[in-house]
Structure formats: structure tokens, C-alpha cells
mmCIF file of C-alpha atoms in Angstrom:
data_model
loop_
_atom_site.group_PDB
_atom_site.id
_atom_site.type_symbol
_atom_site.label_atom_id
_atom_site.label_comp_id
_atom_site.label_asym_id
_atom_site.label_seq_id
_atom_site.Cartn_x
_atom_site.Cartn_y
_atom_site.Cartn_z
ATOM 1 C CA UNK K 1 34.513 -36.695 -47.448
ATOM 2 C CA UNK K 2 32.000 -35.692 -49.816
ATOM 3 C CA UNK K 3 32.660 -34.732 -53.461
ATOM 4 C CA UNK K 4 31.679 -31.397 -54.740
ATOM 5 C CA UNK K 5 30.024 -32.009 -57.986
ATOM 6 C CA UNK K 6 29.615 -28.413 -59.416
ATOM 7 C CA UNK K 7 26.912 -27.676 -62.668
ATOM 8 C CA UNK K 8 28.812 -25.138 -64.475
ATOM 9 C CA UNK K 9 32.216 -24.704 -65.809
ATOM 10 C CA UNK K 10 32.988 -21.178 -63.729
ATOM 11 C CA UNK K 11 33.133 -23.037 -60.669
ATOM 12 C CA UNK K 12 36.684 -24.465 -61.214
ATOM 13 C CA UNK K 13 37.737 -20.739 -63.496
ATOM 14 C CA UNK K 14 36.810 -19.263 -60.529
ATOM 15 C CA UNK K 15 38.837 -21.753 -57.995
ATOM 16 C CA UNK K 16 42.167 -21.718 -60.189
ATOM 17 C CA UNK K 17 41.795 -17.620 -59.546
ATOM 18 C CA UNK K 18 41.204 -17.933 -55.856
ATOM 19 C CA UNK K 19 44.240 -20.294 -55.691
ATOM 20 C CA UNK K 20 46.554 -18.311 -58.320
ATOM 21 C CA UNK K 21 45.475 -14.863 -58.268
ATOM 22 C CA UNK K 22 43.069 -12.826 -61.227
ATOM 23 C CA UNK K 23 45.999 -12.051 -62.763
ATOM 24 C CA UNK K 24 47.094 -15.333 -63.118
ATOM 25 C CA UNK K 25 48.053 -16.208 -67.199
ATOM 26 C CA UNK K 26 46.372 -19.403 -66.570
ATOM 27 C CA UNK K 27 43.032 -18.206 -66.157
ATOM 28 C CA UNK K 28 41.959 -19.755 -69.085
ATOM 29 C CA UNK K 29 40.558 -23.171 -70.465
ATOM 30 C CA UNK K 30 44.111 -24.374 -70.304
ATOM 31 C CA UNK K 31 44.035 -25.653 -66.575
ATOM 32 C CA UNK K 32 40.913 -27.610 -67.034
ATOM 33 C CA UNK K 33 42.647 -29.451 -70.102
ATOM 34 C CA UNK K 34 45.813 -30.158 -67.904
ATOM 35 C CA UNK K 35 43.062 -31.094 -65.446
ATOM 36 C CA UNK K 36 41.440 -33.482 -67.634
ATOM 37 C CA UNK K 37 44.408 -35.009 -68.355
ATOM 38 C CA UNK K 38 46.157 -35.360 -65.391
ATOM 39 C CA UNK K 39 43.175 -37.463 -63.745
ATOM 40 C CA UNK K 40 43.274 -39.993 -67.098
ATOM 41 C CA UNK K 41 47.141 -40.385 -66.487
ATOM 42 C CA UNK K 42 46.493 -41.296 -63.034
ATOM 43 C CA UNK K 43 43.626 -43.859 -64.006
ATOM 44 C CA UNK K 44 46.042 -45.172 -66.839
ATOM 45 C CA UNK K 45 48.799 -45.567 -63.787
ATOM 46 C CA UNK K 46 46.818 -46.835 -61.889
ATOM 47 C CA UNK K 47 45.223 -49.396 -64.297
ATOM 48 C CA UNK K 48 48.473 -50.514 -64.998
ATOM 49 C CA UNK K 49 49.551 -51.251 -61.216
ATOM 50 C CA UNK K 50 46.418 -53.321 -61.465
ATOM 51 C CA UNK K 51 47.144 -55.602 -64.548
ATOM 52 C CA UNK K 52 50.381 -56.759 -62.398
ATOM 53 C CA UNK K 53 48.255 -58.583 -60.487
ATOM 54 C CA UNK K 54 47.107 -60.731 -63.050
ATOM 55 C CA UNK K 55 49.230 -63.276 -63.036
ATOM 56 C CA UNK K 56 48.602 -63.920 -66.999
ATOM 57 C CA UNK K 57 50.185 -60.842 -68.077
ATOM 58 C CA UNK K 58 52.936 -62.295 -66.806
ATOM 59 C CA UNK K 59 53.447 -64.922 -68.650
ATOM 60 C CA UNK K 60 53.710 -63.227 -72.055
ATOM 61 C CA UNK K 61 56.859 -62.121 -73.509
ATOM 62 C CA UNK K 62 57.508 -58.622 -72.648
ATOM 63 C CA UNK K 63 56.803 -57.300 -76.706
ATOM 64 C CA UNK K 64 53.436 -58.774 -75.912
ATOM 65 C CA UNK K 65 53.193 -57.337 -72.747
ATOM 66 C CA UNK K 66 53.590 -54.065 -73.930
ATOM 67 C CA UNK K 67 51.505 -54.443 -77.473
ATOM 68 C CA UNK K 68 48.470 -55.939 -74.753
ATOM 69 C CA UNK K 69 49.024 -52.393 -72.425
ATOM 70 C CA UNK K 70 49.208 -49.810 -75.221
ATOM 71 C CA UNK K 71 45.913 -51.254 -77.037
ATOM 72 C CA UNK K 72 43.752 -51.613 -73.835
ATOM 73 C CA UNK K 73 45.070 -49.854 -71.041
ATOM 74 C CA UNK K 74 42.668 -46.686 -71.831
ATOM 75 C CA UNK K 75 39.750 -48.562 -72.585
ATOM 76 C CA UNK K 76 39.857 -49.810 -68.971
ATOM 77 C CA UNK K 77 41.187 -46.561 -67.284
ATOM 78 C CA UNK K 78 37.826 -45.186 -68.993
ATOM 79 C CA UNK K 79 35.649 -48.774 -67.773
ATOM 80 C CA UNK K 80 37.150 -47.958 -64.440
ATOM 81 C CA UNK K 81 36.376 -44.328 -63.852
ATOM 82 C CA UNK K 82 33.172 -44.513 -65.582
ATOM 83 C CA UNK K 83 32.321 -46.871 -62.886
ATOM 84 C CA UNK K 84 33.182 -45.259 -59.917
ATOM 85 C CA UNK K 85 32.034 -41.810 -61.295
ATOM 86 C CA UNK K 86 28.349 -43.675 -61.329
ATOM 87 C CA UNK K 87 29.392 -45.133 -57.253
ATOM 88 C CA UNK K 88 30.681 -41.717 -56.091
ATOM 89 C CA UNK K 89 28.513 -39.492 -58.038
ATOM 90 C CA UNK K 90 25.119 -41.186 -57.964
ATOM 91 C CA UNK K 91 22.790 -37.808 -59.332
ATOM 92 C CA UNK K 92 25.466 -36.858 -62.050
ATOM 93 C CA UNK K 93 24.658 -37.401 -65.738
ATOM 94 C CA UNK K 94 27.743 -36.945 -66.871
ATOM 95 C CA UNK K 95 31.497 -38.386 -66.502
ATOM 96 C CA UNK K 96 32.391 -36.968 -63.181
ATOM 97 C CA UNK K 97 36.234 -37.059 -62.003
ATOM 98 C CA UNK K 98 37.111 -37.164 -58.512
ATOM 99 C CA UNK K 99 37.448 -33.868 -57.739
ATOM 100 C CA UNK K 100 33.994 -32.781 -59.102
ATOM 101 C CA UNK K 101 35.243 -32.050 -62.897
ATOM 102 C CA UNK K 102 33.751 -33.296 -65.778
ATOM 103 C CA UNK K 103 35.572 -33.200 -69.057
ATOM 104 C CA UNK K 104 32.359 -32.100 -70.764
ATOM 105 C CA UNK K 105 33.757 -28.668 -69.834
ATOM 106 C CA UNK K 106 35.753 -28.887 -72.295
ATOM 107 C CA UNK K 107 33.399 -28.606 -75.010
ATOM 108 C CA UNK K 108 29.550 -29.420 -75.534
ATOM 109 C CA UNK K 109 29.440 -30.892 -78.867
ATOM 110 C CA UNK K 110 27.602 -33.950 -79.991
ATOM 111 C CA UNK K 111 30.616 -36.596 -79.268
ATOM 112 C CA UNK K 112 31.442 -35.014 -76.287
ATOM 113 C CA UNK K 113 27.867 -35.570 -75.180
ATOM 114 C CA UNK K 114 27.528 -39.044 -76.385
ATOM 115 C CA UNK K 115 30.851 -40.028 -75.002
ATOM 116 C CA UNK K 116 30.608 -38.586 -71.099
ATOM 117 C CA UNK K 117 26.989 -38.581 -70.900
ATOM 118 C CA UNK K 118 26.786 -41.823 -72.723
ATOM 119 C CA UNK K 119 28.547 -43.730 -71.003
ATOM 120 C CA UNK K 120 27.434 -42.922 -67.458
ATOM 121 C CA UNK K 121 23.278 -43.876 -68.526
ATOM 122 C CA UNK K 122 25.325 -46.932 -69.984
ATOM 123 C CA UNK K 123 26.392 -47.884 -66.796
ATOM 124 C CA UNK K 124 23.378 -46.762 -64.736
ATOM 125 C CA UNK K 125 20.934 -48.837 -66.780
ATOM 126 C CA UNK K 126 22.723 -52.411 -65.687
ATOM 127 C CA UNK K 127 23.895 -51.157 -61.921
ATOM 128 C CA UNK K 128 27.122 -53.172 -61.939
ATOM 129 C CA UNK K 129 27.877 -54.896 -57.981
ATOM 130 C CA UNK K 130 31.737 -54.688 -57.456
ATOM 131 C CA UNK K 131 32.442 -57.806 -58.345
ATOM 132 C CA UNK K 132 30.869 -57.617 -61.498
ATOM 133 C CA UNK K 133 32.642 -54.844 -62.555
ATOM 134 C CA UNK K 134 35.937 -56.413 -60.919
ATOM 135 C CA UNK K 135 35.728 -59.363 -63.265
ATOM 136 C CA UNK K 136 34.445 -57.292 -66.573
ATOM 137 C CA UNK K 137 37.465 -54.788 -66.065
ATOM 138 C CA UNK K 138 39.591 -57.613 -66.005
ATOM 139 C CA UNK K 139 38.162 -59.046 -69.449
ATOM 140 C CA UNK K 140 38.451 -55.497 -70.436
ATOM 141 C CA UNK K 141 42.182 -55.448 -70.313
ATOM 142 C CA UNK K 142 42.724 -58.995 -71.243
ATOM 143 C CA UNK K 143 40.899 -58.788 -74.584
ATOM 144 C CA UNK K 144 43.790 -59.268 -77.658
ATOM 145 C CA UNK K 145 41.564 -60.054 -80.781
ATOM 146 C CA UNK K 146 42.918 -56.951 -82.101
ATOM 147 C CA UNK K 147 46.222 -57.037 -80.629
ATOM 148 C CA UNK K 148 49.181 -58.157 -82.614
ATOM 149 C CA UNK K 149 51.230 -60.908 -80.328
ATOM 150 C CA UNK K 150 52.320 -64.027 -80.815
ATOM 151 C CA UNK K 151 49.589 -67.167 -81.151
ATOM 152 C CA UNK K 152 51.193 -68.394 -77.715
ATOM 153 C CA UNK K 153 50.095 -65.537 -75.724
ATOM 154 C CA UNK K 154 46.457 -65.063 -77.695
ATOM 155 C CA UNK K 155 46.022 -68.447 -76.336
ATOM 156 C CA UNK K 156 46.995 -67.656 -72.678
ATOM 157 C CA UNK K 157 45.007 -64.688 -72.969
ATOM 158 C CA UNK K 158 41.993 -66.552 -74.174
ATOM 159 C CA UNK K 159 42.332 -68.998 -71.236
ATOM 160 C CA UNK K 160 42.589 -66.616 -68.895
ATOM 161 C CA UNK K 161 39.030 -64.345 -70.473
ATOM 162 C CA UNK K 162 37.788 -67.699 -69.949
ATOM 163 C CA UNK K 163 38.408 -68.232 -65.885
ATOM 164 C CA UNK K 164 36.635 -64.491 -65.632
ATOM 165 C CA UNK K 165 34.112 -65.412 -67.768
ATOM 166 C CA UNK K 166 33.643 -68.896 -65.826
ATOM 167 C CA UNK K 167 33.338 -67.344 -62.027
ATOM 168 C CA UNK K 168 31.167 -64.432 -63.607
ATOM 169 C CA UNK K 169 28.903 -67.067 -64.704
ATOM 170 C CA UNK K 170 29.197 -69.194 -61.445
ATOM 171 C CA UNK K 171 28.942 -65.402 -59.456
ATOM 172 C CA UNK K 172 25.330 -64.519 -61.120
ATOM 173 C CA UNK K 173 23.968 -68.730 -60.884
ATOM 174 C CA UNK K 174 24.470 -68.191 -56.981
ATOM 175 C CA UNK K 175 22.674 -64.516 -57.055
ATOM 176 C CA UNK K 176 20.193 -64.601 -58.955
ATOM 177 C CA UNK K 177 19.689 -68.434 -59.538
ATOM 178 C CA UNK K 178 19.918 -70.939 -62.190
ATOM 179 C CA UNK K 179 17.789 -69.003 -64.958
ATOM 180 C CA UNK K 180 17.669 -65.383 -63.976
ATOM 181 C CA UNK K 181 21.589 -65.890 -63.728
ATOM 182 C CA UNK K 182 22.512 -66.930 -66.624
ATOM 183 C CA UNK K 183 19.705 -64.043 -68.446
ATOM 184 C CA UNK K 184 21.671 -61.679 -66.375
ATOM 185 C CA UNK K 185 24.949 -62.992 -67.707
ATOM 186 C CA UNK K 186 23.705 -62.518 -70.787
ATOM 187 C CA UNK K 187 22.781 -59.215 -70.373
ATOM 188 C CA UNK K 188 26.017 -58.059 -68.515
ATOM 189 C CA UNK K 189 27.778 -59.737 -71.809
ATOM 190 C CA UNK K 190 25.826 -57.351 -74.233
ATOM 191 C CA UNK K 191 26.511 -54.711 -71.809
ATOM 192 C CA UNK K 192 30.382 -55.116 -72.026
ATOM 193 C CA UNK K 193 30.168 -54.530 -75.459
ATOM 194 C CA UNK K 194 28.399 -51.420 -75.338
ATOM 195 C CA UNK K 195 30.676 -50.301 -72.713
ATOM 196 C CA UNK K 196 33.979 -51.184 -75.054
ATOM 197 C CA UNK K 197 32.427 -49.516 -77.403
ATOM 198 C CA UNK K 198 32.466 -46.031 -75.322
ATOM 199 C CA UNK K 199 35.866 -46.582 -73.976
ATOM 200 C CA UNK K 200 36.620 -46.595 -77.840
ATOM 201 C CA UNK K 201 35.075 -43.292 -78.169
ATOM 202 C CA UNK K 202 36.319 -42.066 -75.075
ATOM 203 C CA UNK K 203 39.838 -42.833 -76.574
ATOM 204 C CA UNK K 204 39.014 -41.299 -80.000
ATOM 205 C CA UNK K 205 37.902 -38.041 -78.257
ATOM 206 C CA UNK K 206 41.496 -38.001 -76.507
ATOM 207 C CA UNK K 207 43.546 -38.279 -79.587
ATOM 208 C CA UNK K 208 41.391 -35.182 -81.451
ATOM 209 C CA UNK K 209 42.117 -33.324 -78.084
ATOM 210 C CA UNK K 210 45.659 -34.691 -78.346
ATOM 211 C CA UNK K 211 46.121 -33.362 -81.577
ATOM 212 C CA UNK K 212 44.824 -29.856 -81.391
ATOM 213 C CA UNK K 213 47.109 -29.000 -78.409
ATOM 214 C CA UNK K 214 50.283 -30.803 -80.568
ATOM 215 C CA UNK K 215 48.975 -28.423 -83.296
ATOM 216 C CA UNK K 216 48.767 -25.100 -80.855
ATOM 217 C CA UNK K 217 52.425 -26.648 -79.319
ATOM 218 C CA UNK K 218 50.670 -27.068 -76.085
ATOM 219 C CA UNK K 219 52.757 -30.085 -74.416
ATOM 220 C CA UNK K 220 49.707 -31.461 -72.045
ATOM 221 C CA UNK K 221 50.773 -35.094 -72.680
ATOM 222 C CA UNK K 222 54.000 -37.161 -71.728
ATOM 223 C CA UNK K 223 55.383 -39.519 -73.890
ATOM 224 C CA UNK K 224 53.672 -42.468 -71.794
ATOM 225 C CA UNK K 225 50.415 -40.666 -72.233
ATOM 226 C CA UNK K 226 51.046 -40.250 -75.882
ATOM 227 C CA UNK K 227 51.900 -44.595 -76.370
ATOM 228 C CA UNK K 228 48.784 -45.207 -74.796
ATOM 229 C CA UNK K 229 46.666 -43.093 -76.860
ATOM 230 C CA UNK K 230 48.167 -43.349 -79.966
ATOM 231 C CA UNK K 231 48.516 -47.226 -79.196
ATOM 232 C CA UNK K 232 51.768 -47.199 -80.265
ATOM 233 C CA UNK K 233 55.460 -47.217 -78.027
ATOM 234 C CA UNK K 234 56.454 -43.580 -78.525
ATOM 235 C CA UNK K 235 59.836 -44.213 -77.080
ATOM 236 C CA UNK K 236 62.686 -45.321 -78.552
ATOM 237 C CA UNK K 237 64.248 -46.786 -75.172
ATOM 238 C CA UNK K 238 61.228 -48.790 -75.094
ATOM 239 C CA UNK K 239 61.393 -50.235 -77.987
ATOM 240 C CA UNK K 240 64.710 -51.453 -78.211
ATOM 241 C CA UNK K 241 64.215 -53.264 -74.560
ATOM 242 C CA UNK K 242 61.230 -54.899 -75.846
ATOM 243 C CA UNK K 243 62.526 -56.258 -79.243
ATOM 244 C CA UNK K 244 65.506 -57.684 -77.433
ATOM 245 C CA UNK K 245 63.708 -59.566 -75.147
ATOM 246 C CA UNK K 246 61.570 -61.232 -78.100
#
């Protein structure tokens, strides 16, 4: 099924009053914020059903667990979608969800640009295969230099960066060959960075949008959506498991 990838912001105003009527209260901006936000808690879901596979992550006490999640689960909810909005959107310049919206509906201005248009020439520029991006998401979550846990679990972490960064190494020697390989390595190195860099953005973007609806008492985020933004454990429940397993 193809994707409809629409160049103006009436296309989904007009859809939400097809569906719901012209009369509708929510013909407004307000369902393509909820619509924004709904497709980064399902990446952030998602992302997190995919960090259970490492088996790493398991290791780690659960405080760490948590503290690892919170500080990079968005950064590679963003890696991840900005990836496959580049594989299933090809001729769009812009962070494209999978339904066709962009969040740059939400506003034009200069971070907003940077950030969703950004990103995607970002990406573009060093045409990621799938198992590049496989092993680069995973150092994406995995990476704790800023993330307060205990020296134990830095060091699993680190070992475990280290495997990716090993069969990434080994992956582009058997492409590309001895030399080109390890340039392209190089290069797919400098482009992680850049890429981390955007997610950060990305992130930054969410919590001013986060706090403008909190200050027009517009509830568009959960409390899980609100931990991983704010990087912080946002409920009390939680944190009372975690510090007695510690």
C-alpha cells in the first residue's frame, strides 16, 4: 500500500472534517498535535519492545534500566523514524510519519525547519543499508556517557557499544573492502554524531511543544510520554519499584 504524502497542511483539516463532520469542535490545529504525538508514542513503544532484545539491558539493575530508557529512548524513536521516513518516503524533504503527516505542520519556524528537514538531508546524504542503521540504532540506545548508573553497568554498556561497533566494522571491510571500509566506517561514525545531534533537537522541540499545551491545560501527553521527554520518571509508582530493587 502506498503512502499518501500530501504538500500542504489542509489536506489532513480537511480529512478530520470528512471523518467528523464541519461542525466538528476539533477542526482545528489540535488533531494534528494529538497526531504528532500519538505516532512518537508509538515509535517510543515500539523502541522500547526493541531494547528487550538486547540482551545487555538486561543485565543492569532495573534503576539503571530505567535511567538508560528515559535518557535515550527518544533519541532513537527519532533515529528510527527518521530512517524509515527517508525508506518509505524517498521524494519527501521533510520528516514524514506513516500516514503522510509531517510535524512541520505544526509550525514553520527556523528549528522546526532545521529539525524535520534537517534531519531527513542528514540521512539522505550517507544512504544507510538496513543493517547499518540496525547496528547504529542499537549504539544509539546503548550510549550512557551522560547517563547516571552505576560504574558496573557503564562498563557493560561500553562492552556491549563495542560488539556493534566491532561487526559494523567487520560489516563495511566485507562491502566495501579493506580501505574503502574502514573510510566508510569512518564516515558512518561522524554521521552518528550528526544524527544524535538532531534526535537532541528533535527532543528539545517536543518539550517547548510539551510545555505550551501544559501551559494552555491541553493534556496531549501521558505520564510515560512526559518521563521520556522530560528524562525524568514522572511516576511515583515507578520510582519506588526502582529504588527498591537497587
Amino acid at each position: 500500500m502506498k503512502r499518501r504524502i500530501p504538500n500542504y497542511k489542509q489536506f489532513f483539516l480537511d480529512l478530520i472534517a470528512n471523518n467528523w463532520g464541519p461542525n466538528s469542535p476539533t477542526i482545528d490545529d489540535k488533531p494534528l498535535q494529538k497526531e504528532a504525538v500519538r505516532w512518537l508514542f508509538i515509535d517510543c513503544f515500539l523502541c522500547i519492545e526493541m531494547a528487550k532484545t538486547i540482551p545487555a539491558i538486561w543485565q543492569l539493575p532495573l534503576i539503571d534500566q530505567i535511567s538508560l530508557l528515559l535518557n535515550n529512548i527518544i533519541l532513537t524513536a527519532v533515529f528510527n523514524k527518521t530512517f524509515y521516513s527517508c525508506v518509505n518516503c524517498p521524494n519527501a524533504e521533510t520528516l514524514t510519519l506513516p500516514n503522510g503527516f509531517s510535524p512541520i505542520f505544526l509550525g514553520t519556524f527556523d528549528m522546526a525547519i532545521r529539525v524535520f528537514c534537517g534531519s531527513i538531508k542528514c540521512f539522505k546524504e550517507i544512504n544507510l543499508s538496513m543493517e547499518e542503521f540496525v547496528l547504529l540504532r542499537g549504539m544509539v540506545l546503548l550510549q550512557h556517557a551522560s547517563v547516571d548508573i552505576a560504574p558496573s553497568s557503564h562498563q557493560i554498556l561500553q562492552d556491549e557499544i563495542e560488539k556493534f561497533t566491532s561487526i559494523l566494522m567487520d560489516y563495511e571491510k566485507i562491502k566495501f573492502g579493506h580501505m574503502m571500509g574502514a573510510k566508510h566506517f569512518a564516515e558512518l561514525m561522524f554521521f552518528l554524531i550528526r544524527a544524535t545531534k538532531f534526535s537532541i533537537q528533535h527532543r528539545n522541540l517536543v518539550l517547548l511543544f510539551m510545555t505550551t499545551m501544559a501551559q494552555q491545560q491541553k493534556a496531549y501527553f501521558t505520564t510515560f510520554m512526559e518521563s521520556v521527554v522530560l528524562g525524568i520518571i514522572c511516576a511515583n509508582d515507578s520510582v519506588k519499584t526502582a529504588e527498591t530493587q537497587r
